[in-house]
Amino acid sequence: LPASTMSILLLQILFVTLSLMVICTDLDQQVILDAVNLVLAIGGILFIFAADLPFMEHILTGLGSGLAFLLLAIVTRGGIGGGDIKFMAALGLWLGYSGIINAFMIGAVLGGIVALLLMITKRLKRGDLFAYGAYYAIGGMIAFVIKFSPVFAQ
């Protein structure tokens, strides 16, 4: 494999690995670790260069995603944690505008369905903490495949 293809492949493996870590830690401890978010953000910036993606679009998407979730955290009065805010910012670096919209929509729908099922089965009560970050990570991985897989290329 050419060096550029190998670096893209390694970065893609990093993306999936860190996303799986987010899912595990968020579901288990309701925490998304700063170290994971930092490596994810650095990997996202490297991926922008390795995959020759539009730099400003991806940087602005990262910033915009983080700011949007910061505003959501303020509006929900702590319903969204700092780890979620940083995770969405890092995810925006990887996915760009169209990808982060897909990740958000998929994650919101999946998380909503799971939360509803947990409420119906009385395993989650109104006001309980719910690990939405895990579902945004699943949405991020699906959005990543949709955006970068040759199967979905226009």
PDB file of C-alpha atoms in Angstrom:
ATOM      1  CA  LEU A   1       0.000   0.000   0.000  1.00  0.00           C
ATOM      2  CA  PRO A   2       1.199   3.535  -0.693  1.00  0.00           C
ATOM      3  CA  ALA A   3       2.203   5.533   2.383  1.00  0.00           C
ATOM      4  CA  SER A   4      -0.782   7.889   2.081  1.00  0.00           C
ATOM      5  CA  THR A   5      -3.233   4.968   1.865  1.00  0.00           C
ATOM      6  CA  MET A   6      -1.588   3.317   4.869  1.00  0.00           C
ATOM      7  CA  SER A   7      -1.758   6.499   6.944  1.00  0.00           C
ATOM      8  CA  ILE A   8      -5.456   6.950   6.070  1.00  0.00           C
ATOM      9  CA  LEU A   9      -6.141   3.323   7.014  1.00  0.00           C
ATOM     10  CA  LEU A  10      -4.330   3.689  10.350  1.00  0.00           C
ATOM     11  CA  LEU A  11      -6.225   6.893  11.107  1.00  0.00           C
ATOM     12  CA  GLN A  12      -9.516   5.164  10.261  1.00  0.00           C
ATOM     13  CA  ILE A  13      -8.627   2.359  12.680  1.00  0.00           C
ATOM     14  CA  LEU A  14      -7.833   5.020  15.300  1.00  0.00           C
ATOM     15  CA  PHE A  15     -11.234   6.665  14.694  1.00  0.00           C
ATOM     16  CA  VAL A  16     -13.131   3.403  15.169  1.00  0.00           C
ATOM     17  CA  THR A  17     -11.072   2.380  18.206  1.00  0.00           C
ATOM     18  CA  LEU A  18     -11.583   5.712  19.969  1.00  0.00           C
ATOM     19  CA  SER A  19     -15.282   5.751  19.065  1.00  0.00           C
ATOM     20  CA  LEU A  20     -15.648   2.289  20.618  1.00  0.00           C
ATOM     21  CA  MET A  21     -13.859   3.565  23.737  1.00  0.00           C
ATOM     22  CA  VAL A  22     -16.342   6.458  23.930  1.00  0.00           C
ATOM     23  CA  ILE A  23     -19.241   4.016  23.665  1.00  0.00           C
ATOM     24  CA  CYS A  24     -17.840   1.763  26.405  1.00  0.00           C
ATOM     25  CA  THR A  25     -16.880   4.466  28.900  1.00  0.00           C
ATOM     26  CA  ASP A  26     -20.030   6.507  28.353  1.00  0.00           C
ATOM     27  CA  LEU A  27     -22.361   3.530  28.787  1.00  0.00           C
ATOM     28  CA  ASP A  28     -20.410   2.142  31.751  1.00  0.00           C
ATOM     29  CA  GLN A  29     -19.408   5.297  33.659  1.00  0.00           C
ATOM     30  CA  GLN A  30     -21.273   8.122  31.849  1.00  0.00           C
ATOM     31  CA  VAL A  31     -17.904   9.718  31.109  1.00  0.00           C
ATOM     32  CA  ILE A  32     -16.063  10.557  27.901  1.00  0.00           C
ATOM     33  CA  LEU A  33     -12.405  10.879  28.812  1.00  0.00           C
ATOM     34  CA  ASP A  34     -10.489  14.060  27.943  1.00  0.00           C
ATOM     35  CA  ALA A  35      -7.509  11.983  26.776  1.00  0.00           C
ATOM     36  CA  VAL A  36      -9.712  10.124  24.285  1.00  0.00           C
ATOM     37  CA  ASN A  37     -11.188  13.402  23.022  1.00  0.00           C
ATOM     38  CA  LEU A  38      -7.718  14.943  22.667  1.00  0.00           C
ATOM     39  CA  VAL A  39      -6.337  12.010  20.658  1.00  0.00           C
ATOM     40  CA  LEU A  40      -9.529  11.961  18.583  1.00  0.00           C
ATOM     41  CA  ALA A  41      -9.156  15.691  17.810  1.00  0.00           C
ATOM     42  CA  ILE A  42      -5.468  15.350  16.889  1.00  0.00           C
ATOM     43  CA  GLY A  43      -6.293  12.316  14.754  1.00  0.00           C
ATOM     44  CA  GLY A  44      -9.057  14.302  13.066  1.00  0.00           C
ATOM     45  CA  ILE A  45      -6.665  17.076  12.113  1.00  0.00           C
ATOM     46  CA  LEU A  46      -4.170  14.533  10.769  1.00  0.00           C
ATOM     47  CA  PHE A  47      -6.992  12.848   8.833  1.00  0.00           C
ATOM     48  CA  ILE A  48      -7.934  16.165   7.197  1.00  0.00           C
ATOM     49  CA  PHE A  49      -4.405  16.391   5.756  1.00  0.00           C
ATOM     50  CA  ALA A  50      -3.935  12.676   4.993  1.00  0.00           C
ATOM     51  CA  ALA A  51      -7.266  12.389   3.151  1.00  0.00           C
ATOM     52  CA  ASP A  52      -6.854  15.847   1.538  1.00  0.00           C
ATOM     53  CA  LEU A  53     -10.176  17.095   2.919  1.00  0.00           C
ATOM     54  CA  PRO A  54     -11.324  20.739   2.826  1.00  0.00           C
ATOM     55  CA  PHE A  55      -9.402  22.147   5.796  1.00  0.00           C
ATOM     56  CA  MET A  56     -11.574  25.137   6.701  1.00  0.00           C
ATOM     57  CA  GLU A  57     -14.819  23.163   6.392  1.00  0.00           C
ATOM     58  CA  HIS A  58     -13.606  20.516   8.821  1.00  0.00           C
ATOM     59  CA  ILE A  59     -12.042  22.976  11.277  1.00  0.00           C
ATOM     60  CA  LEU A  60     -15.149  25.173  11.300  1.00  0.00           C
ATOM     61  CA  THR A  61     -17.370  22.105  11.665  1.00  0.00           C
ATOM     62  CA  GLY A  62     -15.349  21.022  14.699  1.00  0.00           C
ATOM     63  CA  LEU A  63     -15.648  24.471  16.253  1.00  0.00           C
ATOM     64  CA  GLY A  64     -19.315  24.798  15.338  1.00  0.00           C
ATOM     65  CA  SER A  65     -20.193  21.358  16.698  1.00  0.00           C
ATOM     66  CA  GLY A  66     -18.478  22.107  19.980  1.00  0.00           C
ATOM     67  CA  LEU A  67     -20.202  25.492  20.267  1.00  0.00           C
ATOM     68  CA  ALA A  68     -23.613  24.011  19.384  1.00  0.00           C
ATOM     69  CA  PHE A  69     -23.261  21.391  22.108  1.00  0.00           C
ATOM     70  CA  LEU A  70     -21.988  23.975  24.572  1.00  0.00           C
ATOM     71  CA  LEU A  71     -25.172  25.956  23.928  1.00  0.00           C
ATOM     72  CA  LEU A  72     -27.230  22.777  24.353  1.00  0.00           C
ATOM     73  CA  ALA A  73     -25.465  22.134  27.660  1.00  0.00           C
ATOM     74  CA  ILE A  74     -26.356  25.644  28.832  1.00  0.00           C
ATOM     75  CA  VAL A  75     -29.973  25.349  27.689  1.00  0.00           C
ATOM     76  CA  THR A  76     -30.401  21.896  29.272  1.00  0.00           C
ATOM     77  CA  ARG A  77     -28.639  23.087  32.443  1.00  0.00           C
ATOM     78  CA  GLY A  78     -26.052  20.323  32.523  1.00  0.00           C
ATOM     79  CA  GLY A  79     -27.999  17.715  30.584  1.00  0.00           C
ATOM     80  CA  ILE A  80     -24.967  17.469  28.320  1.00  0.00           C
ATOM     81  CA  GLY A  81     -21.540  17.043  29.873  1.00  0.00           C
ATOM     82  CA  GLY A  82     -18.201  18.546  28.932  1.00  0.00           C
ATOM     83  CA  GLY A  83     -17.018  15.255  27.483  1.00  0.00           C
ATOM     84  CA  ASP A  84     -19.968  15.223  25.073  1.00  0.00           C
ATOM     85  CA  ILE A  85     -19.181  18.795  23.992  1.00  0.00           C
ATOM     86  CA  LYS A  86     -15.519  17.990  23.311  1.00  0.00           C
ATOM     87  CA  PHE A  87     -16.419  14.691  21.634  1.00  0.00           C
ATOM     88  CA  MET A  88     -18.786  16.395  19.173  1.00  0.00           C
ATOM     89  CA  ALA A  89     -16.125  19.015  18.402  1.00  0.00           C
ATOM     90  CA  ALA A  90     -13.581  16.265  17.671  1.00  0.00           C
ATOM     91  CA  LEU A  91     -16.150  14.346  15.623  1.00  0.00           C
ATOM     92  CA  GLY A  92     -16.773  17.473  13.550  1.00  0.00           C
ATOM     93  CA  LEU A  93     -13.081  17.573  12.616  1.00  0.00           C
ATOM     94  CA  TRP A  94     -13.335  14.081  11.162  1.00  0.00           C
ATOM     95  CA  LEU A  95     -16.720  14.335   9.486  1.00  0.00           C
ATOM     96  CA  GLY A  96     -17.129  17.866   8.164  1.00  0.00           C
ATOM     97  CA  TYR A  97     -20.498  19.556   7.866  1.00  0.00           C
ATOM     98  CA  SER A  98     -22.582  16.906   6.090  1.00  0.00           C
ATOM     99  CA  GLY A  99     -21.079  14.115   8.175  1.00  0.00           C
ATOM    100  CA  ILE A 100     -21.677  15.764  11.557  1.00  0.00           C
ATOM    101  CA  ILE A 101     -25.306  16.469  10.642  1.00  0.00           C
ATOM    102  CA  ASN A 102     -25.750  12.772   9.809  1.00  0.00           C
ATOM    103  CA  ALA A 103     -23.947  11.711  13.000  1.00  0.00           C
ATOM    104  CA  PHE A 104     -26.124  14.003  15.107  1.00  0.00           C
ATOM    105  CA  MET A 105     -29.378  12.848  13.502  1.00  0.00           C
ATOM    106  CA  ILE A 106     -28.505   9.142  13.680  1.00  0.00           C
ATOM    107  CA  GLY A 107     -27.254   9.457  17.274  1.00  0.00           C
ATOM    108  CA  ALA A 108     -30.283  11.465  18.393  1.00  0.00           C
ATOM    109  CA  VAL A 109     -32.722   8.967  16.862  1.00  0.00           C
ATOM    110  CA  LEU A 110     -30.884   5.886  18.190  1.00  0.00           C
ATOM    111  CA  GLY A 111     -30.454   7.410  21.644  1.00  0.00           C
ATOM    112  CA  GLY A 112     -34.078   8.525  21.678  1.00  0.00           C
ATOM    113  CA  ILE A 113     -35.329   5.051  20.792  1.00  0.00           C
ATOM    114  CA  VAL A 114     -33.172   3.425  23.478  1.00  0.00           C
ATOM    115  CA  ALA A 115     -34.185   6.025  26.092  1.00  0.00           C
ATOM    116  CA  LEU A 116     -37.850   5.515  25.225  1.00  0.00           C
ATOM    117  CA  LEU A 117     -37.532   1.732  25.490  1.00  0.00           C
ATOM    118  CA  LEU A 118     -35.746   2.075  28.842  1.00  0.00           C
ATOM    119  CA  MET A 119     -38.509   4.380  30.098  1.00  0.00           C
ATOM    120  CA  ILE A 120     -41.245   2.022  28.901  1.00  0.00           C
ATOM    121  CA  THR A 121     -39.548  -0.861  30.728  1.00  0.00           C
ATOM    122  CA  LYS A 122     -39.075   1.369  33.805  1.00  0.00           C
ATOM    123  CA  ARG A 123     -35.275   1.004  33.713  1.00  0.00           C
ATOM    124  CA  LEU A 124     -34.924   4.762  33.168  1.00  0.00           C
ATOM    125  CA  LYS A 125     -36.921   7.483  34.880  1.00  0.00           C
ATOM    126  CA  ARG A 126     -37.497  11.048  33.758  1.00  0.00           C
ATOM    127  CA  GLY A 127     -34.572  13.107  35.050  1.00  0.00           C
ATOM    128  CA  ASP A 128     -32.131  10.152  35.177  1.00  0.00           C
ATOM    129  CA  LEU A 129     -28.775  10.576  33.462  1.00  0.00           C
ATOM    130  CA  PHE A 130     -28.614   8.997  30.020  1.00  0.00           C
ATOM    131  CA  ALA A 131     -25.377   8.363  28.098  1.00  0.00           C
ATOM    132  CA  TYR A 132     -26.223  10.038  24.773  1.00  0.00           C
ATOM    133  CA  GLY A 133     -22.536  10.287  23.836  1.00  0.00           C
ATOM    134  CA  ALA A 134     -22.451   6.563  23.099  1.00  0.00           C
ATOM    135  CA  TYR A 135     -25.213   6.959  20.522  1.00  0.00           C
ATOM    136  CA  TYR A 136     -23.508   9.967  18.944  1.00  0.00           C
ATOM    137  CA  ALA A 137     -20.381   7.786  18.642  1.00  0.00           C
ATOM    138  CA  ILE A 138     -22.430   5.095  16.869  1.00  0.00           C
ATOM    139  CA  GLY A 139     -23.928   7.804  14.659  1.00  0.00           C
ATOM    140  CA  GLY A 140     -20.422   9.112  13.998  1.00  0.00           C
ATOM    141  CA  MET A 141     -19.174   5.727  12.856  1.00  0.00           C
ATOM    142  CA  ILE A 142     -22.181   5.254  10.568  1.00  0.00           C
ATOM    143  CA  ALA A 143     -21.783   8.794   9.184  1.00  0.00           C
ATOM    144  CA  PHE A 144     -18.068   8.103   8.644  1.00  0.00           C
ATOM    145  CA  VAL A 145     -18.863   5.024   6.549  1.00  0.00           C
ATOM    146  CA  ILE A 146     -21.531   6.895   4.586  1.00  0.00           C
ATOM    147  CA  LYS A 147     -19.175   9.803   3.869  1.00  0.00           C
ATOM    148  CA  PHE A 148     -15.940   7.959   3.125  1.00  0.00           C
ATOM    149  CA  SER A 149     -16.895   4.488   1.868  1.00  0.00           C
ATOM    150  CA  PRO A 150     -16.585   4.006  -1.891  1.00  0.00           C
ATOM    151  CA  VAL A 151     -19.890   2.109  -1.736  1.00  0.00           C
ATOM    152  CA  PHE A 152     -21.720   5.374  -0.945  1.00  0.00           C
ATOM    153  CA  ALA A 153     -19.668   7.622  -3.262  1.00  0.00           C
ATOM    154  CA  GLN A 154     -21.694   9.747  -5.681  1.00  0.00           C
TER     155      GLN A 154
END
